[in-house]
mmCIF file of C-alpha atoms in Angstrom:
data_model
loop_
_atom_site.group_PDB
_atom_site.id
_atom_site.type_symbol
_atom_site.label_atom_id
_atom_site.label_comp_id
_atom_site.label_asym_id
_atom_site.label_seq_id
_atom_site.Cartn_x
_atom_site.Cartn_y
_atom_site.Cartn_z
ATOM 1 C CA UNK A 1 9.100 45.748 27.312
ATOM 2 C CA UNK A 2 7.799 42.862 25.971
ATOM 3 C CA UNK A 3 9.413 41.296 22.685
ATOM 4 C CA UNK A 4 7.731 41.879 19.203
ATOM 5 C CA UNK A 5 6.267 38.580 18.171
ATOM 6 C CA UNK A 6 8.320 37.141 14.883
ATOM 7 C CA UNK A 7 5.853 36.604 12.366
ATOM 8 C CA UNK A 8 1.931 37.095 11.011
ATOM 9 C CA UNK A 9 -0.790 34.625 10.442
ATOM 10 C CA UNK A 10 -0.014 33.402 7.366
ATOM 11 C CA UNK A 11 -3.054 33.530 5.349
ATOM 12 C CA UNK A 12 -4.867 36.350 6.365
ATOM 13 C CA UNK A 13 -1.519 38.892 7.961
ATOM 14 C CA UNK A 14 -3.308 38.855 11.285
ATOM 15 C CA UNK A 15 -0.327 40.084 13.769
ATOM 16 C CA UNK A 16 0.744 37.808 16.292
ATOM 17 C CA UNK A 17 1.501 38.618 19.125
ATOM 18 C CA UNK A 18 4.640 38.226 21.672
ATOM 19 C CA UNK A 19 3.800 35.708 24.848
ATOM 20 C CA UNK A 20 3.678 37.534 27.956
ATOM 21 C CA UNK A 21 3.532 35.692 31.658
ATOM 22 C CA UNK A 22 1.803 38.593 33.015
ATOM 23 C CA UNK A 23 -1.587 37.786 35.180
ATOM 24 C CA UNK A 24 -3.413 40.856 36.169
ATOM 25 C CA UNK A 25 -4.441 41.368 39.690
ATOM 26 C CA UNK A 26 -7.195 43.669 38.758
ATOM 27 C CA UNK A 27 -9.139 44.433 35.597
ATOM 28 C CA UNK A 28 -10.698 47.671 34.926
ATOM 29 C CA UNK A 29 -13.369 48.706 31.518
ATOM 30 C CA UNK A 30 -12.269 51.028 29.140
ATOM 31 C CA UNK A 31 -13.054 54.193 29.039
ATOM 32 C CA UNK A 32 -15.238 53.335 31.850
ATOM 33 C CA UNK A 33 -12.497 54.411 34.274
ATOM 34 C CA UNK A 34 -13.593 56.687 37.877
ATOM 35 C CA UNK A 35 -12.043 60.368 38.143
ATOM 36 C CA UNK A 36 -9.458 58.359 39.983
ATOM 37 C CA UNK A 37 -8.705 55.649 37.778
ATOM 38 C CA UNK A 38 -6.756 52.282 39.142
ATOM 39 C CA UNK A 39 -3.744 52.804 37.640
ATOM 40 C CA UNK A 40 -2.335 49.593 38.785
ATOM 41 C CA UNK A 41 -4.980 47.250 37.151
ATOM 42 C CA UNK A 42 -5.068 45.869 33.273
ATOM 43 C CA UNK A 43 -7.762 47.554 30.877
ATOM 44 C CA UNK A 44 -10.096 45.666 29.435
ATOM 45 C CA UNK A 45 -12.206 45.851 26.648
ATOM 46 C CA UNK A 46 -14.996 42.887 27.053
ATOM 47 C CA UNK A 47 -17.667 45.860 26.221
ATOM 48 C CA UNK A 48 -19.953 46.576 23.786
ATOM 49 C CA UNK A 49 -17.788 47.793 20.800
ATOM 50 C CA UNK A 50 -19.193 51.054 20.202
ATOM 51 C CA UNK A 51 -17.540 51.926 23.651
ATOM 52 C CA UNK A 52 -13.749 51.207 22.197
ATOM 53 C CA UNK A 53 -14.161 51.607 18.406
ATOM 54 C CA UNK A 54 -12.318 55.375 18.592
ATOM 55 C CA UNK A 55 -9.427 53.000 19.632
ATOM 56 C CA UNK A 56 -8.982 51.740 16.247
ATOM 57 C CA UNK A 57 -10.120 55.620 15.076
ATOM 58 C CA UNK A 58 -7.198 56.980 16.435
ATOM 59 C CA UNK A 59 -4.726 54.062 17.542
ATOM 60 C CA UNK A 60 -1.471 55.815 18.354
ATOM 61 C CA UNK A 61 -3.406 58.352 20.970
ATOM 62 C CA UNK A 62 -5.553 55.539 22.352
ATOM 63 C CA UNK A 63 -2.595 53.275 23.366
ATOM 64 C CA UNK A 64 -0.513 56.295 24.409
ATOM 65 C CA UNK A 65 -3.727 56.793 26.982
ATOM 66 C CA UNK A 66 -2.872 53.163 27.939
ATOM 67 C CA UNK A 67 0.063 53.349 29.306
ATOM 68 C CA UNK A 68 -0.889 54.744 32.308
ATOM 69 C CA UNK A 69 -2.187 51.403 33.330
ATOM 70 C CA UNK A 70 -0.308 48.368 34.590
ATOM 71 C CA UNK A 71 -1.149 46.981 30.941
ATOM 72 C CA UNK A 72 -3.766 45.898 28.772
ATOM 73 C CA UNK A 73 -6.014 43.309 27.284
ATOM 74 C CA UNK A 74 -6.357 43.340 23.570
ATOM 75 C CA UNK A 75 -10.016 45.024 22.339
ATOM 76 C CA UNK A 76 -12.299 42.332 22.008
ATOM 77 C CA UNK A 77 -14.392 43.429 18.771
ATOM 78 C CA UNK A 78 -17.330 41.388 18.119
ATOM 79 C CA UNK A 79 -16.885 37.929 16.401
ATOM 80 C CA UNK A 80 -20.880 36.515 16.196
ATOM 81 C CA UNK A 81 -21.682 33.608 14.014
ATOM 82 C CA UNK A 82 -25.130 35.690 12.553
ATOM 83 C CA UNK A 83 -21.904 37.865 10.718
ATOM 84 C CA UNK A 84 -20.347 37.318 7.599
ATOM 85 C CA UNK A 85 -16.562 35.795 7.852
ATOM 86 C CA UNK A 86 -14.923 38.521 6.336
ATOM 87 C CA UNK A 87 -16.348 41.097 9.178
ATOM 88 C CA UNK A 88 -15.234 38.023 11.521
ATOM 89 C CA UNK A 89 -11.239 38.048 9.933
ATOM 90 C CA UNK A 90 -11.646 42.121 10.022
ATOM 91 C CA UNK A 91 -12.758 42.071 13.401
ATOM 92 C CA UNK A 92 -9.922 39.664 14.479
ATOM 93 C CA UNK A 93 -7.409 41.336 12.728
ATOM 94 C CA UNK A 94 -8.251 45.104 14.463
ATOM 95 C CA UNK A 95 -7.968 43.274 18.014
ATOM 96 C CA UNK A 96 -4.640 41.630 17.313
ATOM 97 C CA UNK A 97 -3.509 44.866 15.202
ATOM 98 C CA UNK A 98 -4.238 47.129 18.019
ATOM 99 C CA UNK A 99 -2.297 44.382 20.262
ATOM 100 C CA UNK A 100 0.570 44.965 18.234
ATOM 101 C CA UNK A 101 0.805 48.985 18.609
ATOM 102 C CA UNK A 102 0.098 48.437 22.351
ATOM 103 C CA UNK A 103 3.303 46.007 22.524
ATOM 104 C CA UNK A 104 4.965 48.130 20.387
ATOM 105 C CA UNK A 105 4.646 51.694 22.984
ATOM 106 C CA UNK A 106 5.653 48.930 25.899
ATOM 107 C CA UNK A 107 2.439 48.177 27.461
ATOM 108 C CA UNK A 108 2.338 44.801 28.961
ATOM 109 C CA UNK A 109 -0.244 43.345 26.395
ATOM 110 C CA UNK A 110 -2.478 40.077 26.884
ATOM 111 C CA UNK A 111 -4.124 38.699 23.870
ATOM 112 C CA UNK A 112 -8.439 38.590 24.119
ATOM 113 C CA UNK A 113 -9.295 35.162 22.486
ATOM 114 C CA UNK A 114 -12.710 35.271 20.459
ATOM 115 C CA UNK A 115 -14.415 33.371 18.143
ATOM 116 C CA UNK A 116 -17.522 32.366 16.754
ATOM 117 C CA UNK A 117 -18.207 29.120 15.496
ATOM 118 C CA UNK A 118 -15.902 26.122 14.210
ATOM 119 C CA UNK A 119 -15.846 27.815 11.002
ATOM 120 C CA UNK A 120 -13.860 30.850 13.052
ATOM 121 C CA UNK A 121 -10.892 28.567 14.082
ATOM 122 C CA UNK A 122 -9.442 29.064 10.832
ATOM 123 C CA UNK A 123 -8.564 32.773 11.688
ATOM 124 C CA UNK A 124 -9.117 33.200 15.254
ATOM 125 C CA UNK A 125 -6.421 31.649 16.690
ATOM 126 C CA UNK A 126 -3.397 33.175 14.105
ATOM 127 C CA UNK A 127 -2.819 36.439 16.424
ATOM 128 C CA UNK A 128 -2.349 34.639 20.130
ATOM 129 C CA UNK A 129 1.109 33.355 21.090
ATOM 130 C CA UNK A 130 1.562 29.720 21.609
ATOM 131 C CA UNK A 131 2.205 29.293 25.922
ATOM 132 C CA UNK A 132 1.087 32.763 26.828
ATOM 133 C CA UNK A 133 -1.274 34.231 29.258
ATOM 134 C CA UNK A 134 -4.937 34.530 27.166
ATOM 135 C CA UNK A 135 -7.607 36.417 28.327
ATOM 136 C CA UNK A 136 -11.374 35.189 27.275
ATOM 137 C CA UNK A 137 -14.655 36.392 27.941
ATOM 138 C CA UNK A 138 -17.982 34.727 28.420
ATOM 139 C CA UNK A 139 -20.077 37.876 28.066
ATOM 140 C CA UNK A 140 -22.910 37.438 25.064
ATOM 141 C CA UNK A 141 -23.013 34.044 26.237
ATOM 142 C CA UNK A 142 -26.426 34.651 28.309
ATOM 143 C CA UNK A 143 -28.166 31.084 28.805
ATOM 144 C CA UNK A 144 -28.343 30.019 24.992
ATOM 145 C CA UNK A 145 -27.421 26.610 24.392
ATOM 146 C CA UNK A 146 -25.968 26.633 21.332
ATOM 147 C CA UNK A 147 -23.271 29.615 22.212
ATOM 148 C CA UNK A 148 -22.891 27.789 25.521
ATOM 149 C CA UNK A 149 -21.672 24.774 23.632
ATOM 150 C CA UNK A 150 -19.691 26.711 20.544
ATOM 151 C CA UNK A 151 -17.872 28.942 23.609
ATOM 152 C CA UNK A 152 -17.161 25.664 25.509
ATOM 153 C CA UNK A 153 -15.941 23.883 22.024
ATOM 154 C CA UNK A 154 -14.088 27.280 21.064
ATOM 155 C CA UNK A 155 -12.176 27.112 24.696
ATOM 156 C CA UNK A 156 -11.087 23.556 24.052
ATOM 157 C CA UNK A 157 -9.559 23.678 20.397
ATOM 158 C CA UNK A 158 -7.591 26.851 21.794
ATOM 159 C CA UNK A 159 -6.195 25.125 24.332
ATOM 160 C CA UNK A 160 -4.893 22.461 22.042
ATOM 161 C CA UNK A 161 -4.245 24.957 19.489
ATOM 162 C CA UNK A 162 -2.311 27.297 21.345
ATOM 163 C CA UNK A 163 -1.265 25.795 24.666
ATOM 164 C CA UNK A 164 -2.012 28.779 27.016
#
């Protein structure tokens, strides 16, 4: 079992999580899982968010389903720069919260890094360990500029941020 990180982000109590080393050999979607699911793969959640949002519904039965898996990435909710900061923060904050729970029950847990803009740094960062595995996700990217260059700009300041 993985150790319960120390502390929260300070301005906005987003939980932070405990490092973990662990690399997954295999990812599989949530809830997307075959009538014989890979039980030795990592769940992900790089999805459209109405697919995972009963996970925040009913947290303590969701990650209870997850621990049939080899472990888990944290939910990726939506962080867009078209949405207002303070669904950005919320959205950040249910990710890492559900992170914590998962730790919590045991599951081998690997922090989703997301953000939207420069203006996101600010918040997005305060839930990921500093020298732990991160898991990030290109998908929404598509072949726009612009997020090509804020994803690209996001993925550098976290690696000086947070040394991954």
């Amino acid at each position: 079992m993985e150790a319960k990180a120390a502390n929260k982000g300070a301005r906005y109590g987003i939980p932070r999580l405990a490092a973990t080393r662990a690399v997954p050999e295999r990812l599989t979607p949530f809830g997307l899982e075959p009538k014989r699911p890979d039980l030795g793969a990592f769940v992900h959640f790089f999805l459209d968010d109405r697919r995972f949002e009963r996970v925040w519904r009913n947290m303590e039965r969701s990650v209870e389903s997850l621990k049939k898996f080899a472990g888990a990435l944290t939910p990726d909710f939506s962080v867009r720069r078209d949405m207002p900061l303070a669904e950005q923060i919320w959205n950040v904050y249910r990710g890492m919260k559900i992170g914590e729970t998962m730790q919590e029950a045991g599951i081998a847990t690997i922090p989703s890094a997301t953000w939207s803009d420069e203006r996101s740094w600010e918040f997005c960062f305060d839930g990921l360990p500093e020298g732990g595995v991160v898991a990030v996700s290109s998908v929404g990217i598509g072949r726009d500029p612009v997020a090509l260059r804020l994803f690209r700009s996001g993925c550098e300041g976290l690696l000086r941020r947070m040394n991954p």
